[in-house]
Coordinates of C-alpha atoms in Angstrom, one line a residue:
X163 CA 0.0 0.0 0.0
X164 CA 1.6 3.3 -1.0
X165 CA 1.9 6.0 1.6
X166 CA 1.0 9.1 -0.5
X167 CA 1.5 12.4 1.2
X168 CA 1.1 11.1 4.8
X169 CA 3.6 9.7 7.2
X170 CA 3.7 6.4 9.0
X171 CA 5.1 5.3 12.3
X172 CA 5.9 1.6 12.6
X173 CA 6.5 -0.5 15.6
X174 CA 6.4 -4.1 16.6
X175 CA 4.7 -3.0 19.8
X176 CA 1.8 -0.5 19.2
X177 CA -0.6 0.0 22.1
X178 CA -4.1 0.1 20.6
X179 CA -7.5 0.2 22.4
X180 CA -7.9 -3.5 21.8
X181 CA -4.4 -4.4 22.9
X182 CA -0.8 -4.4 21.8
X183 CA 0.3 -5.6 18.4
X184 CA 2.7 -4.9 15.6
X185 CA 1.3 -2.2 13.3
X186 CA 1.8 0.7 11.0
X187 CA 0.2 4.0 12.1
X188 CA -0.7 6.2 9.2
X189 CA -0.9 9.9 10.0
X190 CA -2.3 12.6 7.7
X191 CA -3.3 16.1 8.5
X192 CA -2.3 15.8 12.2
X193 CA -4.7 12.9 12.8
X194 CA -4.4 9.1 12.7
X195 CA -5.9 8.0 9.3
X196 CA -5.6 4.3 9.8
X197 CA -3.8 1.5 11.7
X198 CA -2.5 -0.9 9.1
X199 CA -0.7 -4.3 9.3
X200 CA 3.0 -4.1 10.2
X201 CA 5.0 -3.4 7.1
X202 CA 2.0 -2.9 4.9
X203 CA 2.7 0.8 4.1
X204 CA 5.5 1.6 1.8
X205 CA 7.3 4.6 0.4
X206 CA 9.1 7.5 1.9
X207 CA 8.2 9.0 5.3
X208 CA 8.3 5.8 7.3
X209 CA 9.7 5.9 10.8
X210 CA 10.4 2.4 12.1
X211 CA 10.7 2.2 15.8
X212 CA 11.6 -1.5 15.9
X213 CA 10.7 -2.9 19.3
X214 CA 10.1 0.4 21.0
X215 CA 6.6 0.7 22.4
X216 CA 4.4 3.2 20.4
X217 CA 1.7 4.5 22.8
X218 CA -0.7 7.4 22.7
X219 CA 0.5 10.6 24.3
X220 CA -0.5 10.7 28.0
X221 CA -3.3 13.0 29.1
X222 CA -2.7 14.7 32.5
X223 CA -5.8 16.4 33.8
X224 CA -4.3 17.6 37.1
X225 CA -1.5 20.1 36.5
X226 CA -0.8 23.4 38.4
X227 CA 0.9 25.6 35.8
X228 CA 0.6 28.7 38.1
X229 CA 0.9 31.3 35.3
X230 CA 0.1 34.2 35.5
X231 CA 0.9 35.5 38.9
X232 CA 3.2 32.8 40.2
X233 CA 5.2 32.1 37.1
X234 CA 8.3 31.8 39.2
X235 CA 6.8 28.6 40.5
X236 CA 6.0 27.2 37.1
X237 CA 4.9 28.6 33.7
X238 CA 3.3 27.4 30.5
X239 CA 6.6 27.2 28.7
X240 CA 8.4 25.2 31.3
X241 CA 5.4 23.0 32.3
X242 CA 4.6 22.0 28.7
X243 CA 8.2 21.3 27.8
X244 CA 8.4 19.0 30.9
X245 CA 5.2 17.4 29.8
X246 CA 6.4 16.7 26.3
X247 CA 9.7 15.3 27.6
X248 CA 7.7 12.9 29.8
X249 CA 5.4 11.7 27.1
X250 CA 2.4 13.9 28.1
X251 CA 0.8 15.6 25.1
X252 CA -2.3 17.0 26.8
X253 CA -2.6 18.7 30.1
X254 CA -5.6 20.4 31.9
X255 CA -4.5 23.3 34.1
X256 CA -5.9 23.7 37.6
X257 CA -7.6 27.0 38.4
X258 CA -5.2 27.9 41.2
X259 CA -2.3 28.9 42.1
X260 CA -2.3 31.5 39.5
X261 CA -3.2 35.2 40.1
X262 CA -6.0 35.8 39.2
X263 CA -7.4 32.3 39.7
X264 CA -9.7 30.8 37.0
X265 CA -12.9 31.6 39.0
X266 CA -14.2 34.2 36.6
X267 CA -14.3 35.0 32.9
X268 CA -11.6 37.6 33.4
X269 CA -9.4 35.0 35.1
X270 CA -9.8 32.5 32.2
X271 CA -9.0 35.3 29.7
X272 CA -5.8 36.0 31.7
X273 CA -4.8 32.4 31.6
X274 CA -5.4 32.1 27.9
X275 CA -3.4 35.2 27.1
X276 CA -0.5 34.0 29.2
X277 CA -0.5 30.7 27.4
X278 CA -0.4 32.1 23.9
X279 CA 2.7 31.0 22.0
X280 CA 4.1 29.1 25.0
X281 CA 2.7 25.7 24.6
X282 CA 4.7 22.6 23.6
X283 CA 1.7 20.4 24.2
X284 CA -2.1 21.0 24.1
X285 CA -3.6 22.6 27.2
X286 CA -7.2 22.9 28.5
X287 CA -8.4 24.7 31.6
X288 CA -10.5 23.9 34.7
X289 CA -12.6 26.6 36.3
X290 CA -13.0 27.0 40.0
X291 CA -16.1 26.9 42.2
X292 CA -15.5 29.1 45.3
X293 CA -17.7 31.0 47.7
X294 CA -19.5 33.8 45.9
X295 CA -18.9 32.9 42.3
X296 CA -22.0 30.9 41.4
X297 CA -22.9 33.6 38.8
X298 CA -19.6 33.0 37.0
X299 CA -20.0 29.2 36.5
X300 CA -22.3 29.4 33.5
X301 CA -20.1 31.9 31.8
X302 CA -17.0 29.8 32.4
X303 CA -18.9 26.7 31.3
X304 CA -19.9 28.3 28.0
X305 CA -16.3 29.5 27.5
X306 CA -15.2 25.8 27.4
X307 CA -13.6 25.0 30.8
X308 CA -13.6 21.3 31.5
X309 CA -15.3 21.5 34.8
X310 CA -15.0 23.1 38.2
X311 CA -12.7 22.5 41.1
X312 CA -13.6 23.1 44.7
X313 CA -11.8 22.6 48.0
X314 CA -13.5 21.4 51.2
X315 CA -10.6 22.5 53.3
X316 CA -8.2 25.6 52.9
X317 CA -6.4 25.5 49.6
X318 CA -3.2 27.1 50.8
X319 CA -3.7 30.3 48.8
X320 CA -6.0 33.1 49.9
X321 CA -7.4 33.9 46.5
X322 CA -9.0 30.4 46.2
X323 CA -11.1 29.9 49.3
X324 CA -12.7 26.6 50.2
X325 CA -16.4 25.9 50.3
X326 CA -17.4 26.0 54.0
X327 CA -20.1 23.6 55.0
X328 CA -22.7 21.5 53.2
X329 CA -24.8 24.5 52.2
X330 CA -22.1 26.0 50.0
X331 CA -21.2 22.6 48.6
X332 CA -24.8 21.8 47.7
X333 CA -25.3 25.2 46.1
X334 CA -22.2 24.7 43.9
X335 CA -23.1 21.1 43.0
X336 CA -26.7 22.1 42.2
X337 CA -25.5 24.7 39.7
X338 CA -23.0 22.3 38.1
X339 CA -25.7 19.6 37.8
X340 CA -27.9 22.2 36.0
X341 CA -25.0 23.0 33.6
X342 CA -24.1 19.4 33.1
X343 CA -20.6 20.2 34.3
X344 CA -18.1 17.9 36.1
X345 CA -17.3 18.8 39.7
X346 CA -13.8 17.9 40.8
X347 CA -13.2 18.1 44.5
X348 CA -10.2 18.2 46.9
X349 CA -11.8 16.3 49.8
X350 CA -10.3 16.8 53.3
X351 CA -12.4 17.7 56.3
X352 CA -11.3 20.9 58.1
X353 CA -12.7 19.9 61.4
X354 CA -10.7 16.6 61.4
X355 CA -7.6 18.6 60.4
X356 CA -8.1 21.1 63.1
X357 CA -8.4 18.3 65.7
X358 CA -5.3 16.4 64.6
X359 CA -2.0 17.0 66.3
X360 CA 0.1 19.5 64.4
X361 CA 3.5 20.0 66.2
X362 CA 5.4 21.0 63.1
X363 CA 9.0 20.3 62.6
X364 CA 11.1 18.0 60.4
X365 CA 9.8 14.6 61.4
X366 CA 7.6 13.1 58.6
X367 CA 5.6 11.0 61.0
X368 CA 4.4 14.2 62.7
X369 CA 3.3 15.7 59.4
X370 CA 1.5 12.4 58.5
X371 CA -0.3 12.5 61.9
X372 CA -1.5 16.0 61.1
X373 CA -3.4 14.8 57.9
X374 CA -5.0 11.5 59.1
X375 CA -7.0 9.1 56.9
X376 CA -10.2 10.3 58.6
X377 CA -9.7 13.8 57.1
X378 CA -10.3 12.2 53.7
X379 CA -12.9 9.6 54.6
X380 CA -15.1 12.1 56.5
X381 CA -14.9 14.7 53.7
X382 CA -15.7 12.0 51.0
X383 CA -18.7 10.8 53.0
X384 CA -20.1 14.3 53.1
X385 CA -19.3 14.9 49.4
X386 CA -21.1 11.7 48.4
X387 CA -24.1 12.7 50.4
X388 CA -24.3 16.0 48.6
X389 CA -23.8 14.3 45.3
X390 CA -26.8 12.0 46.0
X391 CA -28.9 15.0 46.9
X392 CA -28.1 17.1 43.8
X393 CA -27.5 14.5 41.1
X394 CA -24.2 16.2 40.2
X395 CA -21.4 14.3 38.5
X396 CA -18.4 14.4 40.9
X397 CA -14.8 13.4 40.6
X398 CA -12.6 12.8 43.7
X399 CA -9.1 14.2 43.3
X400 CA -5.8 12.7 44.3
X401 CA -7.0 9.8 46.5
X402 CA -4.2 9.0 49.0
X403 CA -6.1 7.0 51.6
X404 CA -7.5 3.5 50.9
X405 CA -10.1 4.2 53.6
X406 CA -12.2 6.0 51.0
X407 CA -12.4 3.1 48.7
X408 CA -15.4 1.3 50.4
X409 CA -17.3 4.6 50.4
X410 CA -16.8 5.0 46.7
X411 CA -17.8 1.4 46.0
X412 CA -21.1 1.8 47.9
X413 CA -21.8 5.2 46.3
X414 CA -21.4 3.7 42.8
X415 CA -23.6 0.8 43.8
X416 CA -26.2 3.3 44.9
X417 CA -26.1 5.0 41.5
X418 CA -24.1 8.1 42.5
X419 CA -22.1 9.5 39.5
X420 CA -18.7 9.5 41.1
X421 CA -15.2 8.8 39.8
X422 CA -11.8 9.1 41.4
X423 CA -8.1 9.4 40.6
X424 CA -4.9 8.7 42.3
X425 CA -1.3 9.9 41.6
X426 CA 2.1 8.5 40.8
X427 CA 3.5 9.5 44.2
X428 CA 0.8 7.6 46.1
X429 CA 1.5 4.5 44.0
X430 CA 5.3 4.7 44.0
X431 CA 6.4 6.2 47.3
X432 CA 5.7 5.3 50.9
X433 CA 5.8 7.1 54.3
X434 CA 8.5 4.7 55.6
X435 CA 10.8 5.9 52.8
X436 CA 10.4 9.7 53.5
X437 CA 13.6 11.1 55.1
X438 CA 12.9 13.6 57.9
X439 CA 13.4 17.1 56.7
X440 CA 13.0 16.3 53.0
X441 CA 10.0 18.4 52.3
X442 CA 10.1 17.6 48.5
X443 CA 7.8 14.7 49.7
X444 CA 5.2 17.0 51.2
X445 CA 1.8 17.0 49.6
X446 CA -1.8 17.2 50.8
X447 CA -3.3 14.7 51.3
X448 CA 0.0 13.0 52.2
X449 CA 2.0 10.0 51.1
X450 CA 0.9 7.2 53.4
X451 CA 2.4 3.9 54.4
X452 CA 3.3 1.0 52.2
X453 CA 0.3 -1.2 53.2
X454 CA -2.0 1.7 52.1
X455 CA -0.1 1.9 48.8
X456 CA -0.7 -1.7 48.1
X457 CA -4.5 -1.3 48.6
X458 CA -4.4 1.6 46.1
X459 CA -2.7 -0.7 43.6
X460 CA -5.3 -3.4 44.1
X461 CA -8.1 -0.8 43.5
X462 CA -6.3 0.5 40.4
X463 CA -5.9 -3.0 39.0
X464 CA -9.6 -3.6 39.6
X465 CA -10.6 -0.6 37.6
X466 CA -11.7 1.5 40.5
X467 CA -9.8 4.6 39.5
X468 CA -10.7 6.6 36.4
X469 CA -7.2 8.0 36.0
X470 CA -3.7 8.3 37.3
X471 CA -2.5 11.9 37.0
X472 CA 0.4 13.9 38.4
X473 CA -1.1 16.6 40.6
X474 CA 2.1 18.5 39.5
X475 CA 2.2 21.3 42.1
X476 CA 5.7 22.9 42.2
X477 CA 6.9 25.9 44.0
X478 CA 10.2 27.7 44.4
X479 CA 12.9 25.9 46.3
X480 CA 12.8 28.6 49.0
X481 CA 9.1 27.7 49.7
X482 CA 9.8 24.0 49.9
X483 CA 12.3 24.5 52.8
X484 CA 14.0 21.2 52.1
X485 CA 16.9 20.4 54.3
X486 CA 18.5 18.8 51.3
X487 CA 18.6 22.3 49.8
X488 CA 19.6 24.1 53.0
X489 CA 16.1 24.8 54.4
X490 CA 14.6 24.2 57.8
X491 CA 12.9 21.0 56.7
X492 CA 9.7 22.0 58.6
X493 CA 6.9 20.0 57.0
X494 CA 4.2 22.2 58.5
X495 CA 5.7 25.4 57.0
X496 CA 6.8 24.1 53.7
X497 CA 4.7 24.4 50.5
X498 CA 2.8 21.2 49.9
X499 CA 3.0 19.8 46.3
X500 CA 4.9 17.2 44.3
X501 CA 6.7 18.1 41.2
X502 CA 6.5 15.1 38.9
X503 CA 5.1 16.0 35.5
X504 CA 8.1 14.9 33.5
X505 CA 8.7 11.6 35.4
X506 CA 5.2 10.4 36.1
X507 CA 5.2 7.8 33.3
X508 CA 8.5 6.1 34.2
X509 CA 7.6 6.3 37.9
X510 CA 4.3 4.4 37.4
X511 CA 5.8 2.0 34.8
X512 CA 8.6 1.1 37.2
X513 CA 6.1 -0.1 39.8
X514 CA 3.5 -1.4 37.3
X515 CA 6.0 -3.6 35.6
X516 CA 7.2 -5.1 38.9
X517 CA 3.6 -6.0 39.6
X518 CA 3.1 -7.7 36.2
X519 CA 1.2 -5.0 34.4
X520 CA 1.7 -4.1 30.8
X521 CA 2.1 -0.9 28.8
X522 CA -1.5 -1.2 27.8
X523 CA -2.5 -1.0 31.5
X524 CA -0.5 2.2 31.9
X525 CA -2.1 3.7 28.7
X526 CA -5.5 2.9 30.1
X527 CA -4.7 4.6 33.4
X528 CA -2.8 7.6 32.1
X529 CA -4.1 8.3 28.6
X530 CA -7.5 6.8 27.8
X531 CA -8.9 7.2 31.3
X532 CA -8.1 10.9 31.8
X533 CA -9.2 11.6 28.2
X534 CA -12.5 10.0 28.9
X535 CA -12.9 11.9 32.2
X536 CA -12.8 15.2 30.4
X537 CA -14.7 14.3 27.3
X538 CA -11.8 13.9 24.9
X539 CA -12.3 10.3 24.0
X540 CA -12.1 10.0 20.2
X541 CA -9.6 12.9 20.1
X542 CA -6.9 12.2 22.7
X543 CA -5.6 9.2 24.6
X544 CA -5.8 6.5 22.0
X545 CA -4.1 5.3 18.8
X546 CA -7.2 4.9 16.6
X547 CA -8.5 6.4 13.4
X548 CA -9.8 10.0 13.8
X549 CA -7.7 10.7 17.0
X550 CA -5.1 13.3 17.1
X551 CA -1.7 11.8 16.2
X552 CA -0.3 12.4 19.7
X553 CA 2.2 9.6 20.1
X554 CA 5.1 8.5 22.2
X555 CA 8.1 6.2 21.4
X556 CA 8.7 4.5 24.8
X557 CA 11.6 2.3 25.8
X558 CA 10.2 0.0 28.5
X559 CA 13.6 -1.4 29.4
X560 CA 15.6 1.7 29.5
X561 CA 16.8 3.0 32.9
X562 CA 17.8 6.4 34.2
X563 CA 18.5 8.1 37.5
X564 CA 16.5 11.3 38.1
X565 CA 18.8 14.3 38.2
X566 CA 17.6 17.9 38.6
X567 CA 19.5 19.1 35.6
X568 CA 17.5 16.7 33.4
X569 CA 14.2 18.2 34.3
X570 CA 12.4 21.0 32.4
X571 CA 10.3 22.0 35.4
X572 CA 11.1 25.6 36.3
X573 CA 11.9 24.4 39.9
X574 CA 13.3 20.9 39.7
X575 CA 12.7 20.0 43.3
X576 CA 11.2 16.5 43.3
X577 CA 11.1 13.5 45.7
X578 CA 12.3 11.4 42.7
X579 CA 15.8 13.0 42.7
X580 CA 18.3 10.2 42.9
X581 CA 15.8 7.4 42.2
X582 CA 16.5 5.0 39.4
X583 CA 13.4 4.6 37.2
X584 CA 12.6 2.2 34.3
X585 CA 11.2 3.5 31.1
X586 CA 12.5 6.2 28.7
X587 CA 10.6 8.5 26.5
X588 CA 12.6 8.5 23.2
X589 CA 10.3 10.7 21.1
X590 CA 7.0 12.6 21.4
X591 CA 4.7 13.6 18.5
X592 CA 2.0 16.2 18.8
X593 CA -0.6 15.9 16.0
X594 CA 1.9 14.1 13.9
X595 CA 4.8 16.5 14.4
X596 CA 7.9 15.6 16.5
X597 CA 8.0 17.9 19.5
X598 CA 11.3 19.8 19.3
X599 CA 12.1 21.2 22.8
X600 CA 14.7 23.5 21.2
X601 CA 12.4 24.6 18.4
X602 CA 9.2 26.5 18.2
X603 CA 6.2 25.3 20.2
X604 CA 3.0 24.2 18.3
X605 CA 0.7 23.3 21.1
X606 CA -2.9 24.5 21.1
X607 CA -5.5 25.7 23.7
X608 CA -8.4 23.2 24.1
X609 CA -12.0 23.8 25.0
X610 CA -14.5 21.3 26.3
X611 CA -16.3 19.7 23.4

């Protein structure tokens, strides 16, 4: 079969929706035109990857870019370069920690202006549902945000307050149900957090005690009750505690429209491994113990999580206060957030492979699942005719040790520093074009379909 004016990417290991097989992927006009038998397409313009895995570009629906306002923490250029280097071709930006936040039409306009000409991958935007902005939700929804994020406990930044009490949560969910919007929620209970011991200092065990499992389970129980009452579609962000899994199972059995995600750091790290004073490991909710981690893996393997996404939330090294970098190491005072956008794929693959999972499993968790969550199935997250030709050449056997100088994050402070991971991204394509990190960006801004 002649190629004509398209291009073809060939591999003996192509991860397709129906499984992995040898194939030729024909690309024309930025989209996948067809998936042909291996070696069936001839002519010029053939890239043969041999035994490298060809997978769809990952979709990361939980990224804090922070621009405008806190671009010194992270920005569109640095975040999307890191994404492309890590095999992520689509991100959806969280409505905080930028200034202004994406809680109004003006805030969304500021985001879009800041992103112009600075995108190495495609980027969409979440809106925010906060006290006092119910009137803005419809305008943001019409403007194409992918849904609305709310906190049930303080967010860490004053300009994005949390919903206080069931009445505010019900009001927000009622409006989002009316719009048909997706509500995404950071669920920790402020009363439980206030009652927990919080002595501060450099001991990780003390920080972990200050964010107990009950903070998640109590908040999730309240959220699910409000979802039952309103009929809203809700998505639980960054599940760290396996204690919430029975609540989610029962809610789904009752017909509540609820999905959940977890993150690479909860699947690959454990509290027992966190050095005292190394606040690169601080996040909220926190990294819990190894036994809890294994329960999360069991739930993931059973299909209980819709997605595995980074919750990439960096800050400057000064705000992290890590003793490794000369800081105080005070977990209570340090900024909470894990920087992992570039290394999420190899981090998850390292642990998944050890547990007997395949690249197809990782694609389901980190590409197809997140794409489906935000309504991008058929466009992103799969190697199938009609989808954007967002592709990754992945070496599943390659190893590397994470070094800060390798990372494109603006502030390469990450708990993965010094860890040896398996899995190397050899090349990334965005709509059929190789992403050149030293060249001009050609990412686009996305809106909800």
